[in-house]
PDB file of C-alpha atoms in Angstrom:
ATOM      1  CA  ARG A   1      38.288  37.363 -37.275  1.00 73.00           C
ATOM      2  CA  LYS A   2      39.580  36.778 -33.758  1.00 81.00           C
ATOM      3  CA  GLU A   3      40.478  33.211 -32.805  1.00 88.00           C
ATOM      4  CA  VAL A   4      38.166  33.321 -29.815  1.00 93.00           C
ATOM      5  CA  GLU A   5      35.340  35.820 -29.453  1.00 94.00           C
ATOM      6  CA  GLN A   6      33.016  36.728 -26.628  1.00 95.00           C
ATOM      7  CA  ASP A   7      30.388  39.400 -26.133  1.00 92.00           C
ATOM      8  CA  PRO A   8      32.010  41.742 -23.601  1.00 91.00           C
ATOM      9  CA  GLY A   9      28.693  42.614 -21.925  1.00 90.00           C
ATOM     10  CA  PRO A  10      28.040  43.712 -19.275  1.00 94.00           C
ATOM     11  CA  PHE A  11      25.139  41.404 -18.654  1.00 95.00           C
ATOM     12  CA  ASN A  12      23.097  42.903 -15.827  1.00 96.00           C
ATOM     13  CA  VAL A  13      20.702  40.340 -14.379  1.00 97.00           C
ATOM     14  CA  PRO A  14      18.587  40.116 -11.246  1.00 97.00           C
ATOM     15  CA  GLU A  15      19.462  37.646  -8.553  1.00 97.00           C
ATOM     16  CA  GLY A  16      17.903  34.270  -9.294  1.00 97.00           C
ATOM     17  CA  ALA A  17      17.931  34.725 -13.047  1.00 97.00           C
ATOM     18  CA  THR A  18      19.341  32.269 -15.535  1.00 97.00           C
ATOM     19  CA  VAL A  19      22.005  33.685 -17.807  1.00 97.00           C
ATOM     20  CA  ALA A  20      23.919  32.187 -20.707  1.00 96.00           C
ATOM     21  CA  PHE A  21      27.118  33.215 -22.448  1.00 93.00           C
ATOM     22  CA  ASN A  22      28.502  32.012 -25.725  1.00 95.00           C
ATOM     23  CA  CYS A  23      32.042  31.929 -26.976  1.00 96.00           C
ATOM     24  CA  THR A  24      32.880  31.292 -30.625  1.00 97.00           C
ATOM     25  CA  TYR A  25      36.179  29.940 -31.886  1.00 95.00           C
ATOM     26  CA  SER A  26      37.642  29.944 -35.382  1.00 93.00           C
ATOM     27  CA  ASN A  27      39.954  26.918 -35.381  1.00 88.00           C
ATOM     28  CA  SER A  28      37.877  23.873 -36.196  1.00 89.00           C
ATOM     29  CA  ALA A  29      40.708  21.613 -35.012  1.00 85.00           C
ATOM     30  CA  SER A  30      40.434  22.894 -31.436  1.00 86.00           C
ATOM     31  CA  GLN A  31      40.023  20.149 -28.887  1.00 83.00           C
ATOM     32  CA  SER A  32      40.258  21.702 -25.424  1.00 87.00           C
ATOM     33  CA  PHE A  33      37.730  24.117 -24.016  1.00 91.00           C
ATOM     34  CA  PHE A  34      37.480  25.797 -20.654  1.00 92.00           C
ATOM     35  CA  TRP A  35      35.575  28.456 -18.791  1.00 95.00           C
ATOM     36  CA  TYR A  36      37.462  30.644 -16.336  1.00 95.00           C
ATOM     37  CA  ARG A  37      36.128  33.163 -13.887  1.00 97.00           C
ATOM     38  CA  GLN A  38      38.034  36.371 -13.199  1.00 97.00           C
ATOM     39  CA  ASP A  39      37.208  38.814 -10.455  1.00 96.00           C
ATOM     40  CA  CYS A  40      38.313  42.398 -10.845  1.00 91.00           C
ATOM     41  CA  ARG A  41      42.105  42.681 -11.003  1.00 82.00           C
ATOM     42  CA  LYS A  42      42.568  39.107  -9.833  1.00 93.00           C
ATOM     43  CA  GLU A  43      43.831  35.988 -11.508  1.00 95.00           C
ATOM     44  CA  PRO A  44      41.610  33.861 -13.742  1.00 95.00           C
ATOM     45  CA  LYS A  45      40.389  30.774 -11.936  1.00 94.00           C
ATOM     46  CA  LEU A  46      39.253  27.641 -13.678  1.00 93.00           C
ATOM     47  CA  LEU A  47      35.490  27.318 -13.461  1.00 95.00           C
ATOM     48  CA  MET A  48      35.054  24.193 -15.527  1.00 93.00           C
ATOM     49  CA  SER A  49      36.314  22.236 -18.464  1.00 90.00           C
ATOM     50  CA  VAL A  50      33.916  21.744 -21.364  1.00 91.00           C
ATOM     51  CA  TYR A  51      33.447  18.221 -22.609  1.00 86.00           C
ATOM     52  CA  SER A  52      31.952  17.077 -25.886  1.00 87.00           C
ATOM     53  CA  SER A  53      28.888  15.638 -24.197  1.00 88.00           C
ATOM     54  CA  GLY A  54      28.328  18.731 -22.097  1.00 89.00           C
ATOM     55  CA  ASN A  55      28.846  18.855 -18.369  1.00 92.00           C
ATOM     56  CA  GLU A  56      27.271  20.293 -15.291  1.00 95.00           C
ATOM     57  CA  ASP A  57      28.657  21.451 -11.973  1.00 94.00           C
ATOM     58  CA  GLY A  58      25.966  22.603  -9.592  1.00 96.00           C
ATOM     59  CA  ARG A  59      24.318  25.688 -11.065  1.00 97.00           C
ATOM     60  CA  PHE A  60      26.744  25.806 -13.968  1.00 97.00           C
ATOM     61  CA  THR A  61      26.345  23.957 -17.255  1.00 97.00           C
ATOM     62  CA  ALA A  62      28.828  24.018 -20.087  1.00 96.00           C
ATOM     63  CA  GLN A  63      28.176  22.829 -23.611  1.00 96.00           C
ATOM     64  CA  LEU A  64      30.137  22.461 -26.796  1.00 96.00           C
ATOM     65  CA  ASN A  65      28.708  22.849 -30.285  1.00 95.00           C
ATOM     66  CA  ARG A  66      31.368  21.703 -32.722  1.00 94.00           C
ATOM     67  CA  ALA A  67      29.252  22.201 -35.819  1.00 94.00           C
ATOM     68  CA  SER A  68      28.778  25.884 -35.084  1.00 95.00           C
ATOM     69  CA  GLN A  69      32.112  26.223 -33.276  1.00 95.00           C
ATOM     70  CA  TYR A  70      31.013  27.681 -30.004  1.00 95.00           C
ATOM     71  CA  ILE A  71      30.916  26.821 -26.352  1.00 96.00           C
ATOM     72  CA  SER A  72      28.344  28.040 -23.893  1.00 97.00           C
ATOM     73  CA  LEU A  73      28.066  28.579 -20.169  1.00 97.00           C
ATOM     74  CA  LEU A  74      24.697  28.572 -18.447  1.00 97.00           C
ATOM     75  CA  ILE A  75      24.335  29.861 -14.908  1.00 97.00           C
ATOM     76  CA  ARG A  76      21.080  29.050 -13.142  1.00 98.00           C
ATOM     77  CA  ASP A  77      19.717  30.786 -10.058  1.00 98.00           C
ATOM     78  CA  SER A  78      22.426  33.449 -10.273  1.00 98.00           C
ATOM     79  CA  LYS A  79      23.850  34.822  -7.048  1.00 97.00           C
ATOM     80  CA  LEU A  80      25.375  38.192  -6.268  1.00 97.00           C
ATOM     81  CA  SER A  81      28.664  36.352  -5.841  1.00 97.00           C
ATOM     82  CA  ASP A  82      28.528  35.223  -9.472  1.00 98.00           C
ATOM     83  CA  SER A  83      29.325  38.791 -10.531  1.00 98.00           C
ATOM     84  CA  ALA A  84      32.627  38.537 -12.364  1.00 97.00           C
ATOM     85  CA  THR A  85      34.127  38.333 -15.827  1.00 97.00           C
ATOM     86  CA  TYR A  86      33.878  34.960 -17.513  1.00 97.00           C
ATOM     87  CA  LEU A  87      36.667  34.014 -19.898  1.00 96.00           C
ATOM     88  CA  CYS A  88      36.530  31.199 -22.349  1.00 95.00           C
ATOM     89  CA  ALA A  89      39.738  29.445 -23.375  1.00 92.00           C
ATOM     90  CA  VAL A  90      40.294  27.231 -26.368  1.00 90.00           C
ATOM     91  CA  GLY A  91      43.176  24.834 -26.923  1.00 84.00           C
ATOM     92  CA  PRO A  92      44.627  22.987 -29.880  1.00 73.00           C
ATOM     93  CA  ARG A  93      44.494  19.456 -31.140  1.00 56.00           C
ATOM     94  CA  VAL A  94      45.149  16.753 -28.587  1.00 50.00           C
ATOM     95  CA  THR A  95      48.350  15.761 -30.359  1.00 49.00           C
ATOM     96  CA  GLY A  96      50.904  18.042 -31.861  1.00 49.00           C
ATOM     97  CA  GLY A  97      49.472  21.331 -30.782  1.00 48.00           C
ATOM     98  CA  GLY A  98      50.854  21.465 -27.328  1.00 54.00           C
ATOM     99  CA  ASN A  99      49.004  23.259 -24.632  1.00 60.00           C
ATOM    100  CA  LYS A 100      48.613  26.790 -25.932  1.00 74.00           C
ATOM    101  CA  LEU A 101      45.330  28.220 -24.777  1.00 82.00           C
ATOM    102  CA  THR A 102      43.785  31.169 -26.550  1.00 89.00           C
ATOM    103  CA  PHE A 103      41.538  33.253 -24.352  1.00 92.00           C
ATOM    104  CA  GLY A 104      38.554  35.346 -25.195  1.00 94.00           C
ATOM    105  CA  THR A 105      38.429  38.884 -23.845  1.00 93.00           C
ATOM    106  CA  GLY A 106      35.727  37.905 -21.383  1.00 95.00           C
ATOM    107  CA  THR A 107      32.061  38.585 -20.698  1.00 96.00           C
ATOM    108  CA  GLN A 108      31.214  40.704 -17.698  1.00 96.00           C
ATOM    109  CA  LEU A 109      28.316  39.584 -15.523  1.00 97.00           C
ATOM    110  CA  LYS A 110      26.696  41.776 -12.904  1.00 97.00           C
ATOM    111  CA  VAL A 111      24.066  40.183 -10.703  1.00 97.00           C
ATOM    112  CA  GLU A 112      21.866  42.704  -8.950  1.00 96.00           C
ATOM    113  CA  LEU A 113      19.345  42.596  -6.102  1.00 92.00           C
TER     114      LEU A 113
ATOM    115  CA  GLU B   1      49.003  24.154  -0.900  1.00 78.00           C
ATOM    116  CA  ALA B   2      49.313  23.865  -4.667  1.00 76.00           C
ATOM    117  CA  GLN B   3      50.000  27.245  -6.130  1.00 93.00           C
ATOM    118  CA  VAL B   4      51.713  29.493  -8.619  1.00 96.00           C
ATOM    119  CA  THR B   5      53.567  32.348  -6.932  1.00 97.00           C
ATOM    120  CA  GLN B   6      54.576  35.557  -8.641  1.00 97.00           C
ATOM    121  CA  ASN B   7      56.730  38.354  -7.303  1.00 97.00           C
ATOM    122  CA  PRO B   8      56.471  41.241  -7.067  1.00 97.00           C
ATOM    123  CA  ARG B   9      52.724  41.803  -7.005  1.00 96.00           C
ATOM    124  CA  TYR B  10      53.125  45.476  -7.836  1.00 96.00           C
ATOM    125  CA  LEU B  11      56.018  47.416  -9.347  1.00 96.00           C
ATOM    126  CA  ILE B  12      56.416  50.954 -10.540  1.00 96.00           C
ATOM    127  CA  THR B  13      59.674  51.614 -12.341  1.00 94.00           C
ATOM    128  CA  VAL B  14      61.212  53.768 -15.039  1.00 95.00           C
ATOM    129  CA  THR B  15      61.947  53.233 -18.688  1.00 96.00           C
ATOM    130  CA  GLY B  16      65.108  51.274 -19.382  1.00 94.00           C
ATOM    131  CA  LYS B  17      65.694  49.845 -15.915  1.00 95.00           C
ATOM    132  CA  LYS B  18      65.958  46.076 -16.224  1.00 96.00           C
ATOM    133  CA  LEU B  19      63.503  44.100 -14.146  1.00 97.00           C
ATOM    134  CA  THR B  20      62.613  40.496 -13.482  1.00 97.00           C
ATOM    135  CA  VAL B  21      59.274  39.088 -12.432  1.00 98.00           C
ATOM    136  CA  THR B  22      59.645  35.717 -10.778  1.00 98.00           C
ATOM    137  CA  CYS B  23      57.225  32.821 -11.082  1.00 98.00           C
ATOM    138  CA  SER B  24      57.382  29.600  -9.140  1.00 98.00           C
ATOM    139  CA  GLN B  25      55.032  26.615  -9.008  1.00 97.00           C
ATOM    140  CA  ASN B  26      55.039  23.754  -6.529  1.00 95.00           C
ATOM    141  CA  MET B  27      52.936  21.291  -8.518  1.00 93.00           C
ATOM    142  CA  ASN B  28      55.752  19.714 -10.552  1.00 94.00           C
ATOM    143  CA  HIS B  29      54.106  21.048 -13.705  1.00 93.00           C
ATOM    144  CA  GLU B  30      55.960  20.708 -16.975  1.00 91.00           C
ATOM    145  CA  TYR B  31      54.265  23.570 -18.800  1.00 91.00           C
ATOM    146  CA  MET B  32      54.554  27.205 -17.777  1.00 93.00           C
ATOM    147  CA  SER B  33      53.484  30.341 -19.527  1.00 94.00           C
ATOM    148  CA  TRP B  34      53.439  34.114 -19.222  1.00 96.00           C
ATOM    149  CA  TYR B  35      50.515  36.303 -20.239  1.00 96.00           C
ATOM    150  CA  ARG B  36      49.810  39.974 -20.211  1.00 97.00           C
ATOM    151  CA  GLN B  37      46.301  41.311 -19.851  1.00 96.00           C
ATOM    152  CA  ASP B  38      45.257  44.685 -21.214  1.00 94.00           C
ATOM    153  CA  PRO B  39      41.801  46.267 -21.389  1.00 89.00           C
ATOM    154  CA  GLY B  40      39.965  45.242 -24.535  1.00 86.00           C
ATOM    155  CA  LEU B  41      42.723  42.852 -25.589  1.00 89.00           C
ATOM    156  CA  GLY B  42      42.289  40.090 -23.047  1.00 88.00           C
ATOM    157  CA  LEU B  43      45.008  37.665 -22.099  1.00 92.00           C
ATOM    158  CA  ARG B  44      47.832  37.400 -24.604  1.00 93.00           C
ATOM    159  CA  GLN B  45      50.590  34.876 -24.328  1.00 92.00           C
ATOM    160  CA  ILE B  46      54.134  36.251 -24.145  1.00 95.00           C
ATOM    161  CA  TYR B  47      56.296  33.144 -23.829  1.00 94.00           C
ATOM    162  CA  TYR B  48      55.807  29.578 -22.803  1.00 92.00           C
ATOM    163  CA  SER B  49      57.952  26.664 -21.705  1.00 92.00           C
ATOM    164  CA  MET B  50      57.233  23.018 -22.356  1.00 88.00           C
ATOM    165  CA  ASN B  51      59.830  21.812 -19.881  1.00 90.00           C
ATOM    166  CA  VAL B  52      63.237  22.636 -18.456  1.00 93.00           C
ATOM    167  CA  GLU B  53      65.430  24.418 -21.004  1.00 92.00           C
ATOM    168  CA  VAL B  54      62.628  24.423 -23.592  1.00 91.00           C
ATOM    169  CA  THR B  55      60.985  27.781 -24.249  1.00 93.00           C
ATOM    170  CA  ASP B  56      59.198  29.373 -27.182  1.00 90.00           C
ATOM    171  CA  LYS B  57      57.580  32.624 -28.194  1.00 91.00           C
ATOM    172  CA  GLY B  58      53.923  33.259 -27.712  1.00 89.00           C
ATOM    173  CA  ASP B  59      51.876  35.921 -29.465  1.00 88.00           C
ATOM    174  CA  VAL B  60      53.546  39.037 -28.052  1.00 95.00           C
ATOM    175  CA  PRO B  61      57.195  38.203 -27.189  1.00 96.00           C
ATOM    176  CA  GLU B  62      58.835  41.487 -28.225  1.00 96.00           C
ATOM    177  CA  GLY B  63      60.679  43.164 -25.384  1.00 97.00           C
ATOM    178  CA  TYR B  64      60.641  40.116 -23.118  1.00 98.00           C
ATOM    179  CA  LYS B  65      62.938  37.247 -22.276  1.00 97.00           C
ATOM    180  CA  VAL B  66      62.416  34.102 -20.248  1.00 97.00           C
ATOM    181  CA  SER B  67      64.443  31.231 -18.919  1.00 96.00           C
ATOM    182  CA  ARG B  68      63.617  27.800 -17.559  1.00 97.00           C
ATOM    183  CA  LYS B  69      66.622  26.438 -15.741  1.00 97.00           C
ATOM    184  CA  GLU B  70      64.573  24.589 -13.154  1.00 96.00           C
ATOM    185  CA  LYS B  71      61.194  22.977 -13.486  1.00 96.00           C
ATOM    186  CA  ARG B  72      59.536  25.076 -10.815  1.00 97.00           C
ATOM    187  CA  ASN B  73      60.757  28.533 -11.897  1.00 98.00           C
ATOM    188  CA  PHE B  74      59.979  30.574 -14.985  1.00 98.00           C
ATOM    189  CA  PRO B  75      61.123  34.192 -14.616  1.00 98.00           C
ATOM    190  CA  LEU B  76      60.056  36.937 -17.027  1.00 98.00           C
ATOM    191  CA  ILE B  77      62.774  39.453 -17.848  1.00 98.00           C
ATOM    192  CA  LEU B  78      62.280  42.930 -19.241  1.00 97.00           C
ATOM    193  CA  GLU B  79      65.773  44.023 -20.310  1.00 95.00           C
ATOM    194  CA  SER B  80      64.794  47.589 -21.167  1.00 96.00           C
ATOM    195  CA  PRO B  81      61.206  48.221 -20.093  1.00 97.00           C
ATOM    196  CA  SER B  82      59.126  50.744 -21.979  1.00 97.00           C
ATOM    197  CA  PRO B  83      55.789  52.380 -21.129  1.00 97.00           C
ATOM    198  CA  ASN B  84      53.914  50.099 -23.553  1.00 96.00           C
ATOM    199  CA  GLN B  85      54.820  47.203 -21.284  1.00 97.00           C
ATOM    200  CA  THR B  86      52.696  48.662 -18.524  1.00 97.00           C
ATOM    201  CA  SER B  87      50.217  45.884 -17.941  1.00 97.00           C
ATOM    202  CA  LEU B  88      48.887  43.161 -15.661  1.00 97.00           C
ATOM    203  CA  TYR B  89      51.027  40.037 -15.997  1.00 98.00           C
ATOM    204  CA  PHE B  90      50.071  36.485 -15.144  1.00 97.00           C
ATOM    205  CA  CYS B  91      52.157  33.374 -14.890  1.00 97.00           C
ATOM    206  CA  ALA B  92      50.368  30.069 -15.417  1.00 94.00           C
ATOM    207  CA  SER B  93      51.249  26.398 -15.346  1.00 93.00           C
ATOM    208  CA  SER B  94      49.735  23.088 -16.305  1.00 89.00           C
ATOM    209  CA  LEU B  95      50.726  19.513 -15.743  1.00 87.00           C
ATOM    210  CA  ARG B  96      52.024  18.661 -19.192  1.00 79.00           C
ATOM    211  CA  TRP B  97      52.787  20.219 -22.550  1.00 62.00           C
ATOM    212  CA  GLY B  98      50.721  17.859 -24.666  1.00 56.00           C
ATOM    213  CA  GLY B  99      47.744  15.597 -24.306  1.00 52.00           C
ATOM    214  CA  GLY B 100      45.021  18.169 -24.511  1.00 57.00           C
ATOM    215  CA  ASN B 101      42.310  19.157 -22.087  1.00 64.00           C
ATOM    216  CA  GLN B 102      44.740  20.595 -19.606  1.00 73.00           C
ATOM    217  CA  PRO B 103      43.617  23.681 -17.772  1.00 82.00           C
ATOM    218  CA  GLN B 104      46.160  26.233 -16.717  1.00 86.00           C
ATOM    219  CA  HIS B 105      46.488  27.475 -13.161  1.00 91.00           C
ATOM    220  CA  PHE B 106      47.323  31.118 -12.697  1.00 95.00           C
ATOM    221  CA  GLY B 107      49.411  33.099 -10.262  1.00 96.00           C
ATOM    222  CA  ASP B 108      47.979  36.136  -8.486  1.00 95.00           C
ATOM    223  CA  GLY B 109      49.286  38.547 -11.085  1.00 96.00           C
ATOM    224  CA  THR B 110      51.882  41.306 -11.198  1.00 97.00           C
ATOM    225  CA  ARG B 111      50.848  44.845 -11.978  1.00 97.00           C
ATOM    226  CA  LEU B 112      53.709  46.663 -13.704  1.00 97.00           C
ATOM    227  CA  SER B 113      53.792  50.379 -14.365  1.00 97.00           C
ATOM    228  CA  ILE B 114      56.644  51.666 -16.518  1.00 97.00           C
ATOM    229  CA  LEU B 115      57.018  55.433 -16.363  1.00 95.00           C
TER     230      LEU B 115
END
């Protein structure tokens, strides 16, 4: 089983739709969670960190489910400009594990008119 | 402007010809890392550095070397490149090595083609 797994998609959704992605991780000791956005052939850019209590940034909501070992990203009112690949990244324990992030292979989102 | 800068952005070269990809960050970050990204395999860590003169292997270190003589620079060296090292490479940095919850900031990427 991969350390971090994502459905590669593509998810094709109409503009204005709400879309959700999940990302599962295998290491129960993981403590750091992030969502990155990557446009074609460009660098990953941090979209948001994922906190235990869940967090929201505008149209984007991230949640963590420790019991089932997954994180989720919800995008409301999707825009054409949201079309990209969304990578999840999982990091180790707060102490002792350093800062190694393991990335999923990404979920491709295509928002259409 | 805070950034991670990689050079070159694109390189086509031949098998066996040593090359270096430079990476520099201006954010005084302690932690730096190199990744390669290949279709279907995602981002895989090659090497990382916790601070000056402290480096360690990531998941796919074979065929690569790194050095960290200064805090801002973390070059990636391919002593004898081979076609299977054709890939998209990213350098990344974050503020500290430990402490958790530290996102990494990526450079623009370097597309290497080894013929």
